[in-house]
Amino acid sequence: MDEPQLIKQRKLSVTEEQQTTENNETNKYTKAPIDHWGGCYGRWFRHKLLDGILVGTPVLVTIQRHRTPSRTKLFKFFSFLGTEDFYTVLFVFLYWLVDARLGRLFGVLLAVGFYATGSLKALLCLPRPPSPPIQPLEKAYDWALPSLHSSLGVICPWYLWLYANVHYELSPFQMGVMCFAIVMWSFGVMLSRLYLGVHSPADIVCGGIVGVLVLSLWMQVDDFVDFYIGQRAELQIKLFLAVVVLLFCHPTSERGNPSYPDTCTLTGVFCGIVIGRSRQRSRGWPALLDINPHISMSSFLMYTLARMLLGGLVIVLTKMVVKFVVKPLILQIFAWCGATTYSGKQYGAEYPINKHYNSQFLLPPIVEMPTCEKEDAKAEEMEIKGESNTSSSSEESATSTGSGGKNSEDSVDENFQLAHVFQGLAADGVSWKENWNYDIPVNQVVYGMMTYMAIDIVPQIFIYVGI
C-alpha cells in the first residue's frame, strides 16, 4: 500500500469513521498523555507525527526489497551496537581500562539519554511502521517515536569523540581512525533500525534530534556533574530526591512495555555510580591507562582480558546474590502492604502487544464531537439498522453518552492510563494496592548494587590481585 492510501485510510478515524467509532464501545482509541495537553493541540501534534511515520513507509518497502542474508547479519550487528547489553560492556571497559572519569560520565549520560527518550515515547504512544507491508526482523515491545537506538547512537559515540578532542592529544592518524569508527558506529546503528523494519525515518530523525539536544546540554555541564557526584554521600540527598521527582514526572507505559522499567533501572545505575564515586578518594580509582598510559598493546590486551573476566565474574555473582536476597524481600514488603504484584517482563513476554501500525490503531479525533451531534449520530445509526422506535433509540443514545463515562471517547484503555501512585509501579490507574510491577524496585536495587561494585569494589580487587 503506498503512502497516500495509508494517510487517507488513517484520516478516516477522525472524519468519516469518527461517528461510528465513538458510538461503538468495543472500538477504543489509543490514547496518550499528550492528548490532554493544550486542549486539542496535543492531539493535533500527535496526528501530525503519525502522518510523518506513515509517509516513510515507501522508503522502508524499498529497503525491504534489497534484503539479503549477509546484509541482515551486518545490520543486526550494528543494531546490537545500540543495545543496553553493548553499552554495559562499553561502560565497564571505559571505567576499568581506558579512563575512569570518562566511564563515570558515560554511565550518567546513558541514564540521561534513557530518561529523555523514554519519557517522550511514553508521552506520545506512537506506533512503529505499518506491518504489513513492512516485515520487521526484530520484535518490538515499546513505542516508536523517538527511536532510543537513534538517540543513543548520537549521544554515546559522539560524546566519546568530543571528550577525546577536549582531553587528549591524538595524532592526525588516530583522529582519523577514531572519526571513521564513530561515524560507522553512529550511522550504522540508525540505518540498521530502518533495514530491520522496526523504525520509520521519522523515528530516526526525531531520535537524532533528541540525541543532539541532550549531548549539547551535557557538554556544558559534564565537568560540574563529575565534581558534584564526587562529594560525600550525605551531600547527595538532594540529588536522589531529584531522581525520585523525575521518575514521578515520567509518563508511565502500559503493562508489559519495557520503556519506563528500563528508565527506572538506569536510575539505579546512576545511583550506583554516585554512591560508588562519593566513597572514593579525591580522584577516584584509576583505570589501567590512567596508571600506565604508555603500556604496550600486548600488555594492554592481556590486562584487558584479565580485568574483564575477573570483573565480569564479580558482577555476575553480585547480580545473582543480590537478586536472590532482594526479590523475596520486596515481594514480602508488598504482601505486608496488602498489594498485588506482577512481573512486567514476564507479562510482556506472555501477552505481547503489537506496536506496529494497523487498521485497529486509532488516534482520538483532534476536535471532539459535541454531545448533541453524538446523540444525533447514534439515533441515525439506529434508524439505519432498522430500529422501529425512534424514541427508544434516542433514549439509548442519551444513556450511552451520559451515564457512567461509558462512551468510548471518555473511556481510556487500561493499558494507557497513568498510574495514580508512584509512576509505573502501580499500573493501570487502579487502587494503589493493585498491580504493582515488582521488577522495577528489584532491578533498581540489583543494578544499582552491580554498578556500585563495578565503580568502587572491583577496582580495589584489581589492585589487590595485581592486575
Short mmCIF file of C-alpha atoms in Angstrom, two decimals:
data_model
loop_
_atom_site.label_atom_id
_atom_site.label_comp_id
_atom_site.label_asym_id
_atom_site.label_seq_id
_atom_site.Cartn_x
_atom_site.Cartn_y
_atom_site.Cartn_z
CA MET A 1 0.00 0.00 0.00
CA ASP A 2 1.51 3.32 -0.99
CA GLU A 3 1.80 6.40 1.19
CA PRO A 4 -1.24 8.39 0.04
CA GLN A 5 -3.54 5.43 0.64
CA LEU A 6 -2.13 4.88 4.13
CA ILE A 7 -2.60 8.53 5.06
CA LYS A 8 -6.12 8.58 3.61
CA GLN A 9 -7.09 5.41 5.44
CA ARG A 10 -5.75 6.74 8.74
CA LYS A 11 -7.66 10.01 8.44
CA LEU A 12 -10.93 8.09 8.37
CA SER A 13 -10.52 7.73 12.11
CA VAL A 14 -11.08 11.46 12.57
CA THR A 15 -13.54 12.16 9.74
CA GLU A 16 -15.95 9.61 8.25
CA GLU A 17 -15.37 6.90 10.85
CA GLN A 18 -15.44 9.25 13.83
CA GLN A 19 -19.17 8.95 14.43
CA THR A 20 -19.37 5.18 14.16
CA THR A 21 -16.29 4.66 16.32
CA GLU A 22 -17.49 6.96 19.08
CA ASN A 23 -20.80 5.08 19.24
CA ASN A 24 -19.25 1.63 19.29
CA GLU A 25 -17.99 0.79 22.76
CA THR A 26 -15.86 -2.09 21.52
CA ASN A 27 -13.61 0.24 19.49
CA LYS A 28 -11.23 2.26 21.62
CA TYR A 29 -8.76 4.95 20.76
CA THR A 30 -5.11 4.54 21.62
CA LYS A 31 -4.72 7.47 23.97
CA ALA A 32 -1.58 9.11 25.27
CA PRO A 33 -0.77 11.67 27.99
CA ILE A 34 -0.11 14.36 25.37
CA ASP A 35 -3.77 14.15 24.25
CA HIS A 36 -4.71 16.26 27.27
CA TRP A 37 -2.12 18.99 26.68
CA GLY A 38 -3.20 22.39 25.43
CA GLY A 39 -6.76 21.45 24.56
CA CYS A 40 -6.69 20.00 21.05
CA TYR A 41 -3.09 20.97 20.29
CA GLY A 42 -1.63 17.84 21.85
CA ARG A 43 -3.84 15.59 19.72
CA TRP A 44 -3.09 17.70 16.63
CA PHE A 45 0.65 17.30 17.20
CA ARG A 46 0.26 13.54 17.65
CA HIS A 47 -1.72 13.24 14.40
CA LYS A 48 0.99 15.12 12.51
CA LEU A 49 3.71 12.87 13.91
CA LEU A 50 1.76 9.77 12.91
CA ASP A 51 1.43 11.15 9.38
CA GLY A 52 5.20 11.57 9.37
CA ILE A 53 5.65 7.93 10.39
CA LEU A 54 3.38 6.67 7.60
CA VAL A 55 5.00 8.89 4.96
CA GLY A 56 8.22 6.90 5.35
CA THR A 57 6.60 3.56 4.52
CA PRO A 58 7.65 3.52 0.82
CA VAL A 59 11.26 4.04 1.89
CA LEU A 60 11.09 1.00 4.17
CA VAL A 61 9.39 -1.07 1.49
CA THR A 62 12.21 -0.23 -0.93
CA ILE A 63 14.85 -1.19 1.65
CA GLN A 64 12.95 -4.39 2.37
CA ARG A 65 13.19 -5.44 -1.28
CA HIS A 66 17.01 -5.33 -1.07
CA ARG A 67 17.42 -7.55 1.99
CA THR A 68 19.94 -10.36 1.76
CA PRO A 69 21.20 -12.79 4.44
CA SER A 70 24.63 -11.14 4.58
CA ARG A 71 23.20 -7.63 4.83
CA THR A 72 20.79 -8.78 7.52
CA LYS A 73 23.66 -10.14 9.64
CA LEU A 74 25.60 -6.90 9.18
CA PHE A 75 22.71 -4.66 10.22
CA LYS A 76 21.78 -6.89 13.14
CA PHE A 77 25.36 -6.41 14.34
CA PHE A 78 25.02 -2.63 14.01
CA SER A 79 21.70 -2.82 15.84
CA PHE A 80 23.43 -4.68 18.69
CA LEU A 81 25.85 -1.75 19.00
CA GLY A 82 22.87 0.32 20.15
CA THR A 83 21.57 -2.05 22.83
CA GLU A 84 21.84 -1.93 26.62
CA ASP A 85 24.00 -5.08 26.58
CA PHE A 86 26.66 -3.44 24.44
CA TYR A 87 26.60 -0.17 26.37
CA THR A 88 27.00 -2.09 29.64
CA VAL A 89 30.17 -3.78 28.40
CA LEU A 90 31.45 -0.50 26.97
CA PHE A 91 30.78 1.28 30.27
CA VAL A 92 32.88 -1.11 32.37
CA PHE A 93 35.56 -1.26 29.64
CA LEU A 94 35.96 2.51 29.74
CA TYR A 95 35.90 2.66 33.53
CA TRP A 96 38.26 -0.23 34.24
CA LEU A 97 40.69 0.12 31.35
CA VAL A 98 40.62 3.45 29.49
CA ASP A 99 39.61 6.46 31.59
CA ALA A 100 37.74 6.15 34.90
CA ARG A 101 36.36 9.68 34.70
CA LEU A 102 35.10 9.12 31.15
CA GLY A 103 33.49 5.86 32.26
CA ARG A 104 31.62 7.53 35.10
CA LEU A 105 30.33 10.34 32.90
CA PHE A 106 29.42 7.88 30.15
CA GLY A 107 27.26 5.93 32.60
CA VAL A 108 25.49 9.05 33.86
CA LEU A 109 24.91 10.28 30.30
CA LEU A 110 23.45 6.89 29.37
CA ALA A 111 20.88 7.25 32.16
CA VAL A 112 20.03 10.78 30.98
CA GLY A 113 19.54 9.54 27.41
CA PHE A 114 17.24 6.74 28.54
CA TYR A 115 15.14 9.15 30.59
CA ALA A 116 14.79 11.77 27.86
CA THR A 117 13.89 9.30 25.12
CA GLY A 118 11.74 7.01 27.26
CA SER A 119 9.64 9.87 28.59
CA LEU A 120 8.91 11.09 25.05
CA LYS A 121 7.97 7.57 23.92
CA ALA A 122 5.50 7.18 26.78
CA LEU A 123 4.19 10.72 26.26
CA LEU A 124 3.38 10.21 22.56
CA CYS A 125 2.48 6.48 22.28
CA LEU A 126 3.08 6.35 18.53
CA PRO A 127 3.28 3.07 16.59
CA ARG A 128 6.07 1.50 14.62
CA PRO A 129 5.91 1.21 10.80
CA PRO A 130 2.78 -0.50 9.39
CA SER A 131 3.00 -4.27 9.21
CA PRO A 132 2.02 -5.29 6.55
CA PRO A 133 3.53 -4.19 4.21
CA ILE A 134 6.67 -3.99 6.39
CA GLN A 135 8.02 -7.29 7.68
CA PRO A 136 10.07 -6.46 10.81
CA LEU A 137 13.09 -8.63 11.58
CA GLU A 138 13.00 -7.87 15.32
CA LYS A 139 10.29 -7.93 17.95
CA ALA A 140 9.35 -4.56 19.40
CA TYR A 141 7.63 -4.15 22.77
CA ASP A 142 7.68 -0.38 23.19
CA TRP A 143 6.50 2.62 21.21
CA ALA A 144 8.44 4.00 18.29
CA LEU A 145 9.00 7.75 18.28
CA PRO A 146 11.63 8.86 19.11
CA SER A 147 13.96 5.94 18.47
CA LEU A 148 16.07 5.04 21.52
CA HIS A 149 18.69 3.42 19.29
CA SER A 150 18.91 6.62 17.27
CA SER A 151 19.19 8.98 20.24
CA LEU A 152 21.82 6.84 21.98
CA GLY A 153 23.53 6.36 18.61
CA VAL A 154 24.11 10.11 18.62
CA ILE A 155 24.76 10.62 22.33
CA CYS A 156 27.22 7.84 23.14
CA PRO A 157 29.56 7.70 20.10
CA TRP A 158 29.82 11.45 19.66
CA TYR A 159 30.40 12.08 23.35
CA LEU A 160 33.44 9.81 23.16
CA TRP A 161 34.62 11.83 20.16
CA LEU A 162 34.11 15.19 21.86
CA TYR A 163 35.67 14.00 25.14
CA ALA A 164 38.76 12.72 23.30
CA ASN A 165 39.13 16.03 21.45
CA VAL A 166 38.94 18.01 24.70
CA HIS A 167 41.05 15.83 26.99
CA TYR A 168 43.54 14.01 24.75
CA GLU A 169 46.16 14.98 22.22
CA LEU A 170 45.73 12.48 19.41
CA SER A 171 47.78 12.31 16.25
CA PRO A 172 46.07 13.02 12.90
CA PHE A 173 46.10 9.30 12.13
CA GLN A 174 44.49 8.43 15.47
CA MET A 175 41.90 11.14 14.98
CA GLY A 176 41.08 9.83 11.50
CA VAL A 177 40.70 6.24 12.70
CA MET A 178 38.54 7.30 15.63
CA CYS A 179 36.37 9.54 13.46
CA PHE A 180 35.80 6.73 10.96
CA ALA A 181 34.84 4.32 13.77
CA ILE A 182 32.47 6.84 15.36
CA VAL A 183 30.74 7.63 12.06
CA MET A 184 30.31 3.94 11.19
CA TRP A 185 29.02 3.17 14.69
CA SER A 186 26.58 6.09 14.88
CA PHE A 187 25.11 5.93 11.39
CA GLY A 188 25.25 2.13 11.30
CA VAL A 189 23.02 1.93 14.38
CA MET A 190 20.48 4.36 12.91
CA LEU A 191 20.39 2.75 9.45
CA SER A 192 20.05 -0.72 10.98
CA ARG A 193 16.71 0.24 12.50
CA LEU A 194 15.38 1.17 9.07
CA TYR A 195 16.72 -2.00 7.48
CA LEU A 196 15.21 -4.22 10.19
CA GLY A 197 11.81 -2.56 9.71
CA VAL A 198 11.29 -1.53 13.33
CA HIS A 199 11.54 2.24 12.89
CA SER A 200 10.41 4.77 10.30
CA PRO A 201 12.62 7.61 9.03
CA ALA A 202 10.60 9.96 11.26
CA ASP A 203 11.53 7.91 14.33
CA ILE A 204 15.20 8.04 13.42
CA VAL A 205 15.21 11.77 12.71
CA CYS A 206 13.37 12.60 15.95
CA GLY A 207 15.67 10.32 17.93
CA GLY A 208 18.69 12.03 16.37
CA ILE A 209 17.31 15.45 17.29
CA VAL A 210 16.78 14.36 20.89
CA GLY A 211 20.32 12.98 20.96
CA VAL A 212 21.80 16.23 19.63
CA LEU A 213 19.89 18.31 22.19
CA VAL A 214 20.85 16.07 25.11
CA LEU A 215 24.51 15.93 24.07
CA SER A 216 24.68 19.69 23.52
CA LEU A 217 23.38 20.37 27.01
CA TRP A 218 25.54 17.64 28.53
CA MET A 219 28.74 19.13 27.14
CA GLN A 220 28.01 22.28 29.13
CA VAL A 221 27.64 20.52 32.48
CA ASP A 222 29.68 17.29 32.42
CA ASP A 223 32.59 18.77 34.40
CA PHE A 224 30.21 20.07 37.06
CA VAL A 225 28.40 16.71 37.20
CA ASP A 226 31.66 14.86 37.80
CA PHE A 227 32.60 17.33 40.54
CA TYR A 228 29.19 17.10 42.21
CA ILE A 229 28.95 13.31 42.32
CA GLY A 230 32.41 13.25 43.90
CA GLN A 231 31.09 14.89 47.08
CA ARG A 232 30.38 12.94 50.25
CA ALA A 233 27.44 10.55 50.15
CA GLU A 234 25.42 12.53 52.71
CA LEU A 235 25.54 15.54 50.39
CA GLN A 236 23.82 13.60 47.61
CA ILE A 237 20.39 13.52 49.26
CA LYS A 238 19.12 16.38 47.11
CA LEU A 239 20.29 14.54 44.00
CA PHE A 240 18.48 11.35 44.98
CA LEU A 241 15.32 13.33 45.75
CA ALA A 242 15.58 14.91 42.29
CA VAL A 243 15.74 11.41 40.77
CA VAL A 244 12.55 10.44 42.62
CA VAL A 245 10.79 13.58 41.37
CA LEU A 246 11.89 12.92 37.79
CA LEU A 247 10.60 9.36 37.95
CA PHE A 248 7.29 10.62 39.30
CA CYS A 249 7.05 13.10 36.40
CA HIS A 250 7.90 10.43 33.82
CA PRO A 251 4.78 9.26 31.92
CA THR A 252 4.02 5.62 32.54
CA SER A 253 3.89 2.96 29.87
CA GLU A 254 1.27 0.26 29.55
CA ARG A 255 1.77 -3.06 31.27
CA GLY A 256 4.48 -5.14 29.59
CA ASN A 257 6.10 -2.13 27.91
CA PRO A 258 9.81 -2.01 28.91
CA SER A 259 10.26 1.74 28.39
CA TYR A 260 9.54 3.00 31.92
CA PRO A 261 11.05 -0.02 33.73
CA ASP A 262 14.27 0.38 31.71
CA THR A 263 14.43 4.05 32.68
CA CYS A 264 13.99 3.09 36.35
CA THR A 265 16.76 0.51 36.00
CA LEU A 266 19.10 3.17 34.61
CA THR A 267 18.31 5.40 37.58
CA GLY A 268 19.55 2.54 39.74
CA VAL A 269 22.74 2.50 37.69
CA PHE A 270 23.04 6.27 38.16
CA CYS A 271 22.64 5.96 41.94
CA GLY A 272 25.27 3.20 41.99
CA ILE A 273 27.72 5.48 40.16
CA VAL A 274 27.04 8.36 42.56
CA ILE A 275 27.38 6.27 45.71
CA GLY A 276 30.48 4.48 44.44
CA ARG A 277 32.20 7.71 43.41
CA SER A 278 31.32 9.55 46.63
CA ARG A 279 33.04 6.87 48.72
CA GLN A 280 36.35 7.16 46.91
CA ARG A 281 39.35 9.41 47.33
CA SER A 282 39.62 12.77 45.59
CA ARG A 283 40.47 11.41 42.12
CA GLY A 284 38.80 8.03 42.47
CA TRP A 285 40.14 4.63 41.46
CA PRO A 286 42.19 4.94 38.26
CA ALA A 287 41.72 2.94 35.09
CA LEU A 288 44.56 0.91 33.57
CA LEU A 289 45.57 3.64 31.11
CA ASP A 290 45.33 6.24 33.88
CA ILE A 291 48.11 4.36 35.68
CA ASN A 292 50.21 3.40 32.66
CA PRO A 293 49.34 5.48 29.57
CA HIS A 294 52.31 4.11 27.60
CA ILE A 295 51.57 0.43 28.08
CA SER A 296 52.31 -1.83 25.12
CA MET A 297 49.46 -3.22 23.05
CA SER A 298 50.19 -6.83 24.03
CA SER A 299 50.21 -5.95 27.74
CA PHE A 300 47.04 -3.90 27.36
CA LEU A 301 45.25 -6.83 25.71
CA MET A 302 46.44 -9.19 28.44
CA TYR A 303 45.26 -6.88 31.22
CA THR A 304 42.02 -6.26 29.38
CA LEU A 305 41.25 -9.97 29.24
CA ALA A 306 42.15 -10.47 32.90
CA ARG A 307 40.17 -7.49 34.18
CA MET A 308 37.09 -8.14 32.06
CA LEU A 309 36.96 -11.81 33.08
CA LEU A 310 37.54 -11.20 36.79
CA GLY A 311 35.38 -8.09 36.96
CA GLY A 312 32.63 -9.70 34.93
CA LEU A 313 32.61 -12.72 37.25
CA VAL A 314 32.29 -10.48 40.31
CA ILE A 315 29.44 -8.52 38.71
CA VAL A 316 27.54 -11.66 37.69
CA LEU A 317 27.91 -13.15 41.18
CA THR A 318 26.74 -9.86 42.68
CA LYS A 319 23.64 -9.90 40.49
CA MET A 320 22.78 -13.45 41.47
CA VAL A 321 23.28 -12.93 45.20
CA VAL A 322 21.55 -9.55 45.43
CA LYS A 323 18.58 -10.67 43.36
CA PHE A 324 18.27 -13.84 45.46
CA VAL A 325 18.03 -11.70 48.59
CA VAL A 326 16.18 -8.63 47.34
CA LYS A 327 13.40 -10.18 45.28
CA PRO A 328 11.75 -12.17 48.11
CA LEU A 329 12.22 -9.21 50.44
CA ILE A 330 10.44 -6.77 48.12
CA LEU A 331 7.65 -9.26 47.43
CA GLN A 332 7.22 -9.68 51.19
CA ILE A 333 7.03 -5.91 51.66
CA PHE A 334 4.30 -5.72 49.01
CA ALA A 335 2.48 -8.57 50.79
CA TRP A 336 2.70 -6.77 54.14
CA CYS A 337 1.14 -3.71 52.49
CA GLY A 338 -1.65 -5.83 51.04
CA ALA A 339 -0.62 -5.04 47.45
CA THR A 340 -0.85 -7.41 44.49
CA THR A 341 2.15 -7.71 42.18
CA TYR A 342 3.12 -8.96 38.75
CA SER A 343 6.29 -9.25 36.68
CA GLY A 344 6.32 -6.72 33.86
CA LYS A 345 8.95 -8.65 31.93
CA GLN A 346 7.02 -11.91 32.17
CA TYR A 347 3.75 -10.21 31.28
CA GLY A 348 5.30 -8.60 28.20
CA ALA A 349 6.62 -11.97 27.04
CA GLU A 350 3.33 -13.81 27.60
CA TYR A 351 0.99 -11.09 26.31
CA PRO A 352 2.93 -9.08 23.73
CA ILE A 353 1.13 -6.07 22.28
CA ASN A 354 1.62 -5.36 18.60
CA LYS A 355 3.29 -1.96 18.40
CA HIS A 356 3.20 -1.76 14.59
CA TYR A 357 0.61 0.39 12.90
CA ASN A 358 -2.51 -1.35 11.55
CA SER A 359 -6.14 -0.55 10.84
CA GLN A 360 -7.06 -1.03 14.51
CA PHE A 361 -4.74 1.76 15.65
CA LEU A 362 -6.93 4.85 16.03
CA LEU A 363 -5.95 8.20 17.50
CA PRO A 364 -8.52 10.35 19.30
CA PRO A 365 -10.02 12.97 16.97
CA ILE A 366 -8.38 16.39 17.07
CA VAL A 367 -11.70 18.11 17.75
CA GLU A 368 -14.18 16.14 19.82
CA MET A 369 -17.83 15.98 18.71
CA PRO A 370 -20.37 17.96 20.73
CA THR A 371 -22.81 15.87 22.76
CA CYS A 372 -25.80 16.82 20.63
CA GLU A 373 -24.06 15.69 17.45
CA LYS A 374 -23.18 12.38 19.05
CA GLU A 375 -26.80 11.84 20.06
CA ASP A 376 -27.95 12.61 16.51
CA ALA A 377 -25.35 10.23 15.09
CA LYS A 378 -26.50 7.48 17.42
CA ALA A 379 -30.13 7.98 16.50
CA GLU A 380 -29.33 7.95 12.80
CA GLU A 381 -27.34 4.75 13.18
CA MET A 382 -30.24 3.05 14.94
CA GLU A 383 -32.62 4.08 12.16
CA ILE A 384 -30.34 2.60 9.52
CA LYS A 385 -30.15 -0.66 11.45
CA GLY A 386 -33.96 -0.89 11.34
CA GLU A 387 -34.92 0.24 14.81
CA SER A 388 -38.72 0.60 14.83
CA ASN A 389 -39.00 3.01 17.72
CA THR A 390 -37.13 6.28 17.21
CA SER A 391 -37.73 7.43 20.77
CA SER A 392 -36.20 4.27 22.23
CA SER A 393 -33.11 4.72 20.07
CA SER A 394 -32.76 8.34 21.27
CA GLU A 395 -33.06 7.11 24.87
CA GLU A 396 -30.32 4.56 24.22
CA SER A 397 -28.15 7.28 22.73
CA ALA A 398 -28.60 9.52 25.75
CA THR A 399 -27.79 6.63 28.07
CA SER A 400 -24.64 5.66 26.20
CA THR A 401 -23.34 9.23 26.14
CA GLY A 402 -24.39 10.42 29.55
CA SER A 403 -24.11 7.56 32.05
CA GLY A 404 -21.06 6.44 33.95
CA GLY A 405 -18.48 7.55 31.41
CA LYS A 406 -19.14 4.56 29.18
CA ASN A 407 -18.62 6.47 25.94
CA SER A 408 -15.52 5.29 24.14
CA GLU A 409 -14.42 8.91 23.76
CA ASP A 410 -14.20 9.23 27.55
CA SER A 411 -13.04 5.69 28.23
CA VAL A 412 -9.32 5.12 28.29
CA ASP A 413 -7.88 1.72 27.59
CA GLU A 414 -6.46 0.43 30.86
CA ASN A 415 -3.18 -0.21 29.09
CA PHE A 416 -2.67 3.51 28.54
CA GLN A 417 -3.74 5.08 31.83
CA LEU A 418 -1.32 6.94 34.07
CA ALA A 419 -0.60 5.40 37.44
CA HIS A 420 -2.15 7.19 40.38
CA VAL A 421 0.67 6.13 42.67
CA PHE A 422 4.44 6.11 42.03
CA GLN A 423 4.62 6.24 38.24
CA GLY A 424 4.86 2.83 36.57
CA LEU A 425 4.92 0.72 39.72
CA ALA A 426 1.17 0.52 40.22
CA ALA A 427 -0.12 0.10 36.66
CA ASP A 428 -3.49 0.72 35.06
CA GLY A 429 -4.59 3.61 37.26
CA VAL A 430 -6.37 1.32 39.72
CA SER A 431 -6.30 1.11 43.52
CA TRP A 432 -2.85 1.74 44.97
CA LYS A 433 -2.85 -1.81 46.33
CA GLU A 434 -3.28 -3.47 42.93
CA ASN A 435 -0.97 -4.43 40.08
CA TRP A 436 2.49 -3.35 41.20
CA ASN A 437 5.32 -4.27 38.86
CA TYR A 438 7.85 -5.73 41.28
CA ASP A 439 10.51 -5.90 38.55
CA ILE A 440 11.05 -2.14 38.88
CA PRO A 441 12.25 -1.93 42.51
CA VAL A 442 14.07 -5.26 42.21
CA ASN A 443 16.03 -4.14 39.14
CA GLN A 444 16.74 -0.74 40.65
CA VAL A 445 18.36 -2.30 43.70
CA VAL A 446 20.09 -5.12 41.81
CA TYR A 447 21.59 -2.96 39.05
CA GLY A 448 22.41 -0.19 41.49
CA MET A 449 24.40 -2.65 43.57
CA MET A 450 26.07 -4.13 40.50
CA THR A 451 27.13 -0.65 39.41
CA TYR A 452 28.43 0.20 42.87
CA MET A 453 30.53 -2.95 42.81
CA ALA A 454 31.91 -2.05 39.38
CA ILE A 455 32.72 1.51 40.46
CA ASP A 456 34.17 1.02 43.93
CA ILE A 457 34.84 -2.62 44.86
CA VAL A 458 36.09 -4.25 41.66
CA PRO A 459 38.93 -1.69 41.11
CA GLN A 460 40.17 -2.49 44.62
CA ILE A 461 40.13 -6.19 43.73
CA PHE A 462 42.24 -5.41 40.65
CA ILE A 463 44.79 -3.61 42.81
CA TYR A 464 44.82 -6.45 45.37
CA VAL A 465 45.50 -9.17 42.78
CA GLY A 466 47.96 -7.03 40.84
CA ILE A 467 46.12 -6.54 37.57
#
